[in-house]
Amino acid sequence: MNKHCLALVIMSTAALSSQPLLADSTHGHRYVGASVGFMDIENQSNNEASINHIEGRAGGYVNEFLAFEARLGTGLTDDTVNATDFSLRYSLGAYIRAGFPVHKQVFPYVVLGFSRAGFEAKTAGKSDNSAETDSSYGIGIDMEVVNLSLTAEYLDMIDKNDTSFSGFSVGFTTKF
């Protein structure tokens, strides 16, 4: 009887201690990164401005399929359309990324969350600042290369009150 109890304790201990070794490498890890976006701003006048922005991100994996993330960005370039200068003052967001690792180094995902962006439009010396908050969605892919994940993503950040802000970004993240 004691041999069976001892065997059960040994097998249970081995099973419980080996589980973390078999778990996916993303589980429980946090990450930080940055990306450069190539975005379009459209407004009620059907003006479409193309701007570039830089964005920092920080997040953490809940399991191998799900991560929570926060982002903060600012515009890098402005664009002039019909004598109006358009620029991005800031962007921020909170997102859930859900995906499935199709290979050890490849993780396609969908992203859902909320974004807020502040815009500025200057015409003939007059400045008009506005900000919008909206639900956001997109798709992306992470490709891991030597402790870095290269990221490509399309995100529709804002589509509200005749203002649209969306585009493609590329960047990197690193786990810690």
Short mmCIF file of N, CA and C in Angstrom, two decimals:
data_model
loop_
_atom_site.label_atom_id
_atom_site.label_comp_id
_atom_site.label_asym_id
_atom_site.label_seq_id
_atom_site.Cartn_x
_atom_site.Cartn_y
_atom_site.Cartn_z
N MET A 1 0.82 -1.19 0.00
CA MET A 1 0.00 0.00 0.00
C MET A 1 0.86 1.25 0.00
N ASN A 2 1.92 1.27 0.81
CA ASN A 2 2.81 2.43 0.86
C ASN A 2 3.55 2.64 -0.46
N LYS A 3 3.86 1.53 -1.16
CA LYS A 3 4.53 1.63 -2.45
C LYS A 3 3.63 2.33 -3.47
N HIS A 4 2.32 2.02 -3.41
CA HIS A 4 1.38 2.64 -4.34
C HIS A 4 1.23 4.14 -4.06
N CYS A 5 1.19 4.51 -2.79
CA CYS A 5 1.10 5.94 -2.42
C CYS A 5 2.36 6.68 -2.85
N LEU A 6 3.53 6.04 -2.62
CA LEU A 6 4.79 6.66 -3.00
C LEU A 6 4.86 6.82 -4.52
N ALA A 7 4.42 5.80 -5.26
CA ALA A 7 4.42 5.88 -6.71
C ALA A 7 3.47 6.97 -7.19
N LEU A 8 2.30 7.10 -6.57
CA LEU A 8 1.34 8.13 -6.93
C LEU A 8 1.90 9.53 -6.66
N VAL A 9 2.56 9.70 -5.53
CA VAL A 9 3.18 11.00 -5.20
C VAL A 9 4.27 11.34 -6.20
N ILE A 10 5.11 10.36 -6.54
CA ILE A 10 6.21 10.60 -7.49
C ILE A 10 5.66 10.95 -8.87
N MET A 11 4.66 10.20 -9.33
CA MET A 11 4.08 10.47 -10.65
C MET A 11 3.37 11.82 -10.67
N SER A 12 2.66 12.16 -9.61
CA SER A 12 1.97 13.46 -9.54
C SER A 12 2.97 14.60 -9.55
N THR A 13 4.03 14.45 -8.76
CA THR A 13 5.05 15.50 -8.70
C THR A 13 5.72 15.66 -10.06
N ALA A 14 6.04 14.56 -10.72
CA ALA A 14 6.67 14.63 -12.04
C ALA A 14 5.75 15.28 -13.06
N ALA A 15 4.48 14.91 -13.03
CA ALA A 15 3.51 15.49 -13.98
C ALA A 15 3.34 16.98 -13.74
N LEU A 16 3.22 17.39 -12.50
CA LEU A 16 3.01 18.81 -12.20
C LEU A 16 4.26 19.64 -12.47
N SER A 17 5.42 19.08 -12.21
CA SER A 17 6.64 19.87 -12.42
C SER A 17 7.04 19.92 -13.89
N SER A 18 6.64 18.94 -14.70
CA SER A 18 7.01 18.97 -16.11
C SER A 18 6.06 19.81 -16.94
N GLN A 19 4.88 20.13 -16.43
CA GLN A 19 3.92 20.91 -17.20
C GLN A 19 4.48 22.27 -17.62
N PRO A 20 5.14 23.03 -16.73
CA PRO A 20 5.71 24.30 -17.19
C PRO A 20 6.76 24.13 -18.28
N LEU A 21 7.46 23.01 -18.29
CA LEU A 21 8.46 22.79 -19.32
C LEU A 21 7.82 22.55 -20.68
N LEU A 22 6.59 22.00 -20.68
CA LEU A 22 5.90 21.74 -21.93
C LEU A 22 5.06 22.91 -22.40
N ALA A 23 4.84 23.89 -21.54
CA ALA A 23 3.99 25.02 -21.89
C ALA A 23 4.66 25.86 -22.98
N ASP A 24 3.85 26.57 -23.74
CA ASP A 24 4.35 27.44 -24.80
C ASP A 24 5.23 28.53 -24.22
N SER A 25 6.22 28.94 -24.96
CA SER A 25 7.19 29.92 -24.47
C SER A 25 6.58 31.30 -24.26
N THR A 26 5.39 31.59 -24.81
CA THR A 26 4.80 32.92 -24.64
C THR A 26 4.01 33.05 -23.35
N HIS A 27 3.54 31.96 -22.78
CA HIS A 27 2.66 32.01 -21.61
C HIS A 27 3.33 32.76 -20.45
N GLY A 28 2.64 33.79 -19.98
CA GLY A 28 3.12 34.55 -18.83
C GLY A 28 4.16 35.60 -19.14
N HIS A 29 4.63 35.67 -20.36
CA HIS A 29 5.67 36.64 -20.69
C HIS A 29 5.07 38.01 -20.99
N ARG A 30 5.83 39.01 -20.67
CA ARG A 30 5.48 40.39 -21.02
C ARG A 30 6.36 40.81 -22.19
N TYR A 31 5.93 41.86 -22.88
CA TYR A 31 6.72 42.33 -24.01
C TYR A 31 6.59 43.84 -24.15
N VAL A 32 7.58 44.43 -24.81
CA VAL A 32 7.57 45.84 -25.19
C VAL A 32 8.05 45.91 -26.63
N GLY A 33 7.67 46.98 -27.30
CA GLY A 33 8.10 47.12 -28.68
C GLY A 33 7.74 48.47 -29.25
N ALA A 34 8.00 48.62 -30.52
CA ALA A 34 7.71 49.86 -31.22
C ALA A 34 7.35 49.53 -32.67
N SER A 35 6.60 50.42 -33.28
CA SER A 35 6.24 50.24 -34.68
C SER A 35 6.13 51.59 -35.38
N VAL A 36 6.25 51.56 -36.68
CA VAL A 36 6.06 52.73 -37.52
C VAL A 36 4.83 52.46 -38.38
N GLY A 37 3.89 53.40 -38.37
CA GLY A 37 2.64 53.23 -39.10
C GLY A 37 2.55 54.14 -40.31
N PHE A 38 1.91 53.63 -41.31
CA PHE A 38 1.64 54.37 -42.55
C PHE A 38 0.13 54.49 -42.63
N MET A 39 -0.40 55.58 -42.10
CA MET A 39 -1.82 55.72 -41.82
C MET A 39 -2.48 56.75 -42.74
N ASP A 40 -3.80 56.59 -42.89
CA ASP A 40 -4.62 57.53 -43.64
C ASP A 40 -5.64 58.16 -42.69
N ILE A 41 -5.78 59.48 -42.80
CA ILE A 41 -6.80 60.22 -42.06
C ILE A 41 -7.79 60.74 -43.09
N GLU A 42 -9.05 60.40 -42.93
CA GLU A 42 -10.10 60.94 -43.79
C GLU A 42 -11.08 61.70 -42.91
N ASN A 43 -11.57 62.84 -43.43
CA ASN A 43 -12.56 63.62 -42.66
C ASN A 43 -13.82 63.84 -43.48
N GLN A 44 -14.75 64.61 -42.91
CA GLN A 44 -16.06 64.83 -43.53
C GLN A 44 -15.96 65.53 -44.89
N SER A 45 -14.89 66.22 -45.18
CA SER A 45 -14.72 66.92 -46.47
C SER A 45 -14.12 66.01 -47.53
N ASN A 46 -14.04 64.71 -47.24
CA ASN A 46 -13.43 63.73 -48.14
C ASN A 46 -11.97 64.04 -48.44
N ASN A 47 -11.31 64.72 -47.50
CA ASN A 47 -9.88 64.92 -47.61
C ASN A 47 -9.20 63.69 -47.04
N GLU A 48 -8.26 63.12 -47.79
CA GLU A 48 -7.53 61.95 -47.31
C GLU A 48 -6.05 62.32 -47.20
N ALA A 49 -5.56 62.35 -45.98
CA ALA A 49 -4.17 62.69 -45.73
C ALA A 49 -3.42 61.42 -45.32
N SER A 50 -2.23 61.28 -45.82
CA SER A 50 -1.37 60.15 -45.46
C SER A 50 -0.28 60.64 -44.53
N ILE A 51 -0.21 60.03 -43.37
CA ILE A 51 0.80 60.42 -42.39
C ILE A 51 1.55 59.18 -41.91
N ASN A 52 2.70 59.40 -41.32
CA ASN A 52 3.45 58.34 -40.66
C ASN A 52 3.43 58.62 -39.17
N HIS A 53 3.40 57.57 -38.38
CA HIS A 53 3.45 57.75 -36.94
C HIS A 53 4.31 56.66 -36.31
N ILE A 54 4.77 56.93 -35.10
CA ILE A 54 5.55 55.96 -34.34
C ILE A 54 4.75 55.63 -33.09
N GLU A 55 4.83 54.37 -32.71
CA GLU A 55 4.00 53.91 -31.60
C GLU A 55 4.80 52.95 -30.73
N GLY A 56 4.69 53.13 -29.42
CA GLY A 56 5.27 52.19 -28.47
C GLY A 56 4.18 51.28 -27.94
N ARG A 57 4.55 50.05 -27.61
CA ARG A 57 3.55 49.10 -27.10
C ARG A 57 4.14 48.31 -25.96
N ALA A 58 3.26 47.92 -25.05
CA ALA A 58 3.63 47.05 -23.93
C ALA A 58 2.46 46.12 -23.66
N GLY A 59 2.75 44.87 -23.37
CA GLY A 59 1.67 43.92 -23.14
C GLY A 59 2.16 42.67 -22.45
N GLY A 60 1.23 41.75 -22.30
CA GLY A 60 1.55 40.47 -21.68
C GLY A 60 0.62 39.38 -22.17
N TYR A 61 1.16 38.18 -22.25
CA TYR A 61 0.39 37.01 -22.69
C TYR A 61 -0.33 36.39 -21.49
N VAL A 62 -1.60 36.10 -21.67
CA VAL A 62 -2.39 35.38 -20.68
C VAL A 62 -2.17 33.88 -20.86
N ASN A 63 -2.14 33.45 -22.10
CA ASN A 63 -1.82 32.08 -22.46
C ASN A 63 -1.21 32.13 -23.86
N GLU A 64 -1.03 30.98 -24.50
CA GLU A 64 -0.36 30.99 -25.80
C GLU A 64 -1.20 31.59 -26.91
N PHE A 65 -2.50 31.86 -26.67
CA PHE A 65 -3.40 32.37 -27.69
C PHE A 65 -3.83 33.82 -27.48
N LEU A 66 -3.64 34.37 -26.29
CA LEU A 66 -4.26 35.64 -25.92
C LEU A 66 -3.27 36.56 -25.21
N ALA A 67 -3.26 37.84 -25.63
CA ALA A 67 -2.41 38.85 -25.00
C ALA A 67 -3.21 40.14 -24.84
N PHE A 68 -2.90 40.89 -23.79
CA PHE A 68 -3.45 42.22 -23.58
C PHE A 68 -2.34 43.22 -23.84
N GLU A 69 -2.70 44.37 -24.43
CA GLU A 69 -1.68 45.30 -24.88
C GLU A 69 -2.15 46.75 -24.75
N ALA A 70 -1.22 47.65 -24.44
CA ALA A 70 -1.48 49.09 -24.43
C ALA A 70 -0.48 49.75 -25.39
N ARG A 71 -0.94 50.80 -26.07
CA ARG A 71 -0.09 51.49 -27.05
C ARG A 71 -0.20 53.00 -26.87
N LEU A 72 0.89 53.68 -27.20
CA LEU A 72 0.95 55.14 -27.16
C LEU A 72 1.79 55.59 -28.35
N GLY A 73 1.25 56.55 -29.13
CA GLY A 73 1.97 56.98 -30.32
C GLY A 73 1.83 58.46 -30.60
N THR A 74 2.60 58.92 -31.57
CA THR A 74 2.55 60.31 -32.02
C THR A 74 2.89 60.36 -33.51
N GLY A 75 2.46 61.43 -34.15
CA GLY A 75 2.72 61.58 -35.58
C GLY A 75 4.18 61.89 -35.87
N LEU A 76 4.68 61.36 -36.96
CA LEU A 76 6.04 61.67 -37.42
C LEU A 76 6.03 62.68 -38.56
N THR A 77 5.06 62.54 -39.44
CA THR A 77 4.96 63.44 -40.60
C THR A 77 3.55 63.99 -40.70
N ASP A 78 3.42 65.10 -41.40
CA ASP A 78 2.13 65.72 -41.70
C ASP A 78 1.86 65.56 -43.18
N ASP A 79 0.65 65.91 -43.59
CA ASP A 79 0.31 65.88 -45.00
C ASP A 79 -0.58 67.09 -45.30
N THR A 80 -0.37 67.70 -46.46
CA THR A 80 -1.16 68.85 -46.87
C THR A 80 -2.09 68.43 -48.01
N VAL A 81 -3.39 68.66 -47.79
CA VAL A 81 -4.41 68.35 -48.79
C VAL A 81 -5.31 69.58 -48.92
N ASN A 82 -5.44 70.10 -50.14
CA ASN A 82 -6.28 71.28 -50.41
C ASN A 82 -5.97 72.43 -49.45
N ALA A 83 -4.69 72.76 -49.33
CA ALA A 83 -4.20 73.86 -48.49
C ALA A 83 -4.48 73.67 -47.00
N THR A 84 -4.76 72.46 -46.56
CA THR A 84 -4.95 72.15 -45.15
C THR A 84 -3.90 71.15 -44.72
N ASP A 85 -3.17 71.49 -43.65
CA ASP A 85 -2.16 70.59 -43.09
C ASP A 85 -2.81 69.69 -42.05
N PHE A 86 -2.71 68.37 -42.24
CA PHE A 86 -3.25 67.39 -41.29
C PHE A 86 -2.11 66.74 -40.54
N SER A 87 -2.30 66.56 -39.23
CA SER A 87 -1.29 65.88 -38.44
C SER A 87 -1.95 65.10 -37.30
N LEU A 88 -1.21 64.11 -36.84
CA LEU A 88 -1.63 63.32 -35.68
C LEU A 88 -0.87 63.84 -34.48
N ARG A 89 -1.62 64.32 -33.47
CA ARG A 89 -0.98 64.79 -32.25
C ARG A 89 -0.63 63.64 -31.33
N TYR A 90 -1.54 62.66 -31.16
CA TYR A 90 -1.27 61.50 -30.32
C TYR A 90 -2.25 60.38 -30.69
N SER A 91 -1.89 59.18 -30.31
CA SER A 91 -2.80 58.04 -30.38
C SER A 91 -2.53 57.17 -29.16
N LEU A 92 -3.56 56.58 -28.63
CA LEU A 92 -3.41 55.64 -27.54
C LEU A 92 -4.49 54.60 -27.63
N GLY A 93 -4.22 53.43 -27.07
CA GLY A 93 -5.19 52.36 -27.19
C GLY A 93 -4.94 51.23 -26.21
N ALA A 94 -5.98 50.45 -26.00
CA ALA A 94 -5.93 49.24 -25.19
C ALA A 94 -6.57 48.13 -26.03
N TYR A 95 -5.87 47.01 -26.16
CA TYR A 95 -6.29 45.98 -27.10
C TYR A 95 -6.15 44.58 -26.51
N ILE A 96 -6.90 43.66 -27.11
CA ILE A 96 -6.75 42.24 -26.89
C ILE A 96 -6.28 41.64 -28.21
N ARG A 97 -5.20 40.88 -28.15
CA ARG A 97 -4.70 40.19 -29.35
C ARG A 97 -4.96 38.70 -29.17
N ALA A 98 -5.68 38.10 -30.11
CA ALA A 98 -5.98 36.67 -30.05
C ALA A 98 -5.50 36.03 -31.35
N GLY A 99 -4.77 34.93 -31.20
CA GLY A 99 -4.27 34.26 -32.38
C GLY A 99 -3.95 32.82 -32.12
N PHE A 100 -3.35 32.19 -33.10
CA PHE A 100 -2.99 30.79 -32.99
C PHE A 100 -1.60 30.61 -33.58
N PRO A 101 -0.66 30.10 -32.79
CA PRO A 101 0.70 29.89 -33.32
C PRO A 101 0.70 28.75 -34.35
N VAL A 102 0.86 29.08 -35.61
CA VAL A 102 0.86 28.06 -36.66
C VAL A 102 2.22 27.38 -36.79
N HIS A 103 3.23 28.00 -36.23
CA HIS A 103 4.59 27.48 -36.21
C HIS A 103 5.25 28.09 -34.99
N LYS A 104 6.35 27.54 -34.57
CA LYS A 104 7.02 28.08 -33.38
C LYS A 104 7.37 29.57 -33.53
N GLN A 105 7.68 29.99 -34.74
CA GLN A 105 8.06 31.38 -34.97
C GLN A 105 6.98 32.24 -35.62
N VAL A 106 5.80 31.72 -35.92
CA VAL A 106 4.78 32.48 -36.66
C VAL A 106 3.48 32.50 -35.86
N PHE A 107 2.98 33.73 -35.61
CA PHE A 107 1.77 33.91 -34.80
C PHE A 107 0.84 34.91 -35.49
N PRO A 108 -0.10 34.45 -36.35
CA PRO A 108 -1.10 35.36 -36.90
C PRO A 108 -2.15 35.66 -35.83
N TYR A 109 -2.70 36.88 -35.86
CA TYR A 109 -3.64 37.27 -34.81
C TYR A 109 -4.66 38.27 -35.32
N VAL A 110 -5.73 38.42 -34.54
CA VAL A 110 -6.68 39.52 -34.70
C VAL A 110 -6.52 40.40 -33.48
N VAL A 111 -6.79 41.67 -33.65
CA VAL A 111 -6.67 42.61 -32.54
C VAL A 111 -7.99 43.37 -32.42
N LEU A 112 -8.49 43.47 -31.19
CA LEU A 112 -9.73 44.18 -30.88
C LEU A 112 -9.49 45.07 -29.67
N GLY A 113 -10.13 46.23 -29.66
CA GLY A 113 -9.95 47.11 -28.50
C GLY A 113 -10.54 48.47 -28.74
N PHE A 114 -9.98 49.44 -28.03
CA PHE A 114 -10.41 50.82 -28.12
C PHE A 114 -9.22 51.72 -28.35
N SER A 115 -9.41 52.74 -29.20
CA SER A 115 -8.36 53.70 -29.52
C SER A 115 -8.88 55.12 -29.32
N ARG A 116 -7.96 56.01 -29.03
CA ARG A 116 -8.23 57.44 -29.00
C ARG A 116 -7.12 58.12 -29.77
N ALA A 117 -7.49 59.05 -30.63
CA ALA A 117 -6.50 59.77 -31.43
C ALA A 117 -6.86 61.25 -31.47
N GLY A 118 -5.84 62.07 -31.37
CA GLY A 118 -6.00 63.52 -31.46
C GLY A 118 -5.41 64.02 -32.77
N PHE A 119 -6.18 64.81 -33.50
CA PHE A 119 -5.78 65.30 -34.81
C PHE A 119 -5.71 66.82 -34.79
N GLU A 120 -4.93 67.37 -35.72
CA GLU A 120 -4.86 68.81 -35.90
C GLU A 120 -4.96 69.11 -37.38
N ALA A 121 -5.79 70.09 -37.73
CA ALA A 121 -5.93 70.56 -39.10
C ALA A 121 -5.65 72.07 -39.11
N LYS A 122 -4.66 72.50 -39.90
CA LYS A 122 -4.31 73.92 -40.00
C LYS A 122 -4.63 74.43 -41.39
N THR A 123 -5.39 75.53 -41.44
CA THR A 123 -5.73 76.18 -42.70
C THR A 123 -5.53 77.67 -42.53
N ALA A 124 -4.69 78.27 -43.35
CA ALA A 124 -4.46 79.71 -43.36
C ALA A 124 -4.24 80.27 -41.96
N GLY A 125 -3.37 79.63 -41.19
CA GLY A 125 -3.06 80.13 -39.86
C GLY A 125 -4.03 79.72 -38.76
N LYS A 126 -5.17 79.17 -39.12
CA LYS A 126 -6.14 78.72 -38.11
C LYS A 126 -5.91 77.23 -37.84
N SER A 127 -5.97 76.90 -36.57
CA SER A 127 -5.75 75.52 -36.16
C SER A 127 -7.02 74.94 -35.55
N ASP A 128 -7.38 73.74 -35.96
CA ASP A 128 -8.55 73.05 -35.43
C ASP A 128 -8.09 71.71 -34.86
N ASN A 129 -8.22 71.55 -33.55
CA ASN A 129 -7.86 70.30 -32.90
C ASN A 129 -9.11 69.50 -32.59
N SER A 130 -9.03 68.21 -32.83
CA SER A 130 -10.15 67.33 -32.50
C SER A 130 -9.59 66.00 -32.01
N ALA A 131 -10.41 65.27 -31.28
CA ALA A 131 -10.02 63.94 -30.80
C ALA A 131 -11.23 63.03 -30.89
N GLU A 132 -10.99 61.79 -31.21
CA GLU A 132 -12.05 60.79 -31.33
C GLU A 132 -11.64 59.53 -30.58
N THR A 133 -12.63 58.86 -30.01
CA THR A 133 -12.45 57.55 -29.38
C THR A 133 -13.41 56.59 -30.03
N ASP A 134 -12.91 55.39 -30.36
CA ASP A 134 -13.76 54.42 -31.05
C ASP A 134 -13.22 53.01 -30.81
N SER A 135 -14.08 52.04 -31.07
CA SER A 135 -13.63 50.65 -31.03
C SER A 135 -12.73 50.42 -32.24
N SER A 136 -11.77 49.53 -32.07
CA SER A 136 -10.77 49.28 -33.11
C SER A 136 -10.65 47.79 -33.38
N TYR A 137 -10.25 47.47 -34.61
CA TYR A 137 -10.04 46.08 -34.97
C TYR A 137 -9.00 45.99 -36.07
N GLY A 138 -8.37 44.83 -36.16
CA GLY A 138 -7.38 44.64 -37.20
C GLY A 138 -6.86 43.23 -37.23
N ILE A 139 -5.88 43.00 -38.10
CA ILE A 139 -5.23 41.71 -38.22
C ILE A 139 -3.73 41.94 -38.29
N GLY A 140 -2.97 40.93 -37.89
CA GLY A 140 -1.52 41.07 -37.93
C GLY A 140 -0.84 39.73 -37.85
N ILE A 141 0.48 39.79 -37.90
CA ILE A 141 1.29 38.58 -37.78
C ILE A 141 2.60 38.94 -37.08
N ASP A 142 3.01 38.08 -36.16
CA ASP A 142 4.31 38.18 -35.50
C ASP A 142 5.18 37.06 -36.03
N MET A 143 6.43 37.38 -36.35
CA MET A 143 7.40 36.38 -36.78
C MET A 143 8.63 36.50 -35.89
N GLU A 144 8.89 35.47 -35.12
CA GLU A 144 9.99 35.52 -34.16
C GLU A 144 11.31 35.21 -34.83
N VAL A 145 12.28 36.11 -34.59
CA VAL A 145 13.63 35.95 -35.11
C VAL A 145 14.59 36.32 -34.00
N VAL A 146 15.28 35.35 -33.44
CA VAL A 146 16.31 35.55 -32.43
C VAL A 146 15.87 36.52 -31.32
N ASN A 147 14.96 36.13 -30.49
CA ASN A 147 14.46 36.90 -29.34
C ASN A 147 13.73 38.19 -29.69
N LEU A 148 13.49 38.45 -30.94
CA LEU A 148 12.68 39.58 -31.38
C LEU A 148 11.52 39.04 -32.20
N SER A 149 10.37 39.68 -32.07
CA SER A 149 9.24 39.36 -32.94
C SER A 149 9.05 40.52 -33.89
N LEU A 150 9.16 40.26 -35.18
CA LEU A 150 8.86 41.27 -36.19
C LEU A 150 7.35 41.24 -36.41
N THR A 151 6.74 42.41 -36.49
CA THR A 151 5.28 42.52 -36.53
C THR A 151 4.85 43.30 -37.76
N ALA A 152 3.82 42.80 -38.43
CA ALA A 152 3.15 43.52 -39.51
C ALA A 152 1.67 43.50 -39.18
N GLU A 153 1.01 44.66 -39.31
CA GLU A 153 -0.38 44.75 -38.84
C GLU A 153 -1.16 45.79 -39.63
N TYR A 154 -2.44 45.50 -39.85
CA TYR A 154 -3.39 46.49 -40.35
C TYR A 154 -4.38 46.75 -39.23
N LEU A 155 -4.62 48.03 -38.90
CA LEU A 155 -5.51 48.39 -37.80
C LEU A 155 -6.44 49.52 -38.24
N ASP A 156 -7.73 49.32 -38.05
CA ASP A 156 -8.74 50.36 -38.25
C ASP A 156 -8.99 50.96 -36.87
N MET A 157 -8.31 52.08 -36.56
CA MET A 157 -8.35 52.66 -35.22
C MET A 157 -9.61 53.46 -34.95
N ILE A 158 -9.98 54.36 -35.88
CA ILE A 158 -11.10 55.27 -35.67
C ILE A 158 -11.96 55.27 -36.92
N ASP A 159 -13.26 55.17 -36.75
CA ASP A 159 -14.22 55.34 -37.84
C ASP A 159 -15.50 55.88 -37.21
N LYS A 160 -15.49 57.19 -36.92
CA LYS A 160 -16.57 57.79 -36.13
C LYS A 160 -16.69 59.28 -36.48
N ASN A 161 -17.93 59.78 -36.48
CA ASN A 161 -18.18 61.21 -36.70
C ASN A 161 -17.48 61.74 -37.95
N ASP A 162 -17.60 61.01 -39.04
CA ASP A 162 -17.01 61.40 -40.32
C ASP A 162 -15.50 61.51 -40.28
N THR A 163 -14.85 60.83 -39.34
CA THR A 163 -13.40 60.78 -39.28
C THR A 163 -12.96 59.33 -39.29
N SER A 164 -12.01 59.03 -40.16
CA SER A 164 -11.48 57.67 -40.25
C SER A 164 -9.97 57.73 -40.11
N PHE A 165 -9.41 56.79 -39.35
CA PHE A 165 -7.97 56.72 -39.13
C PHE A 165 -7.58 55.25 -39.15
N SER A 166 -6.89 54.82 -40.20
CA SER A 166 -6.52 53.42 -40.33
C SER A 166 -5.25 53.29 -41.16
N GLY A 167 -4.64 52.11 -41.07
CA GLY A 167 -3.47 51.89 -41.89
C GLY A 167 -2.66 50.70 -41.48
N PHE A 168 -1.50 50.59 -42.09
CA PHE A 168 -0.60 49.47 -41.96
C PHE A 168 0.61 49.89 -41.14
N SER A 169 1.12 49.00 -40.29
CA SER A 169 2.32 49.30 -39.52
C SER A 169 3.26 48.11 -39.49
N VAL A 170 4.53 48.37 -39.30
CA VAL A 170 5.56 47.35 -39.13
C VAL A 170 6.38 47.72 -37.91
N GLY A 171 6.84 46.71 -37.19
CA GLY A 171 7.62 46.99 -35.99
C GLY A 171 8.23 45.75 -35.40
N PHE A 172 8.54 45.83 -34.11
CA PHE A 172 9.16 44.71 -33.41
C PHE A 172 8.70 44.70 -31.96
N THR A 173 8.79 43.56 -31.33
CA THR A 173 8.60 43.43 -29.88
C THR A 173 9.68 42.52 -29.34
N THR A 174 9.95 42.67 -28.06
CA THR A 174 10.90 41.79 -27.38
C THR A 174 10.29 41.37 -26.05
N LYS A 175 10.45 40.13 -25.68
CA LYS A 175 9.88 39.58 -24.45
C LYS A 175 10.83 39.77 -23.28
N PHE A 176 10.25 39.88 -22.09
CA PHE A 176 11.06 39.88 -20.88
C PHE A 176 10.35 39.16 -19.77
#
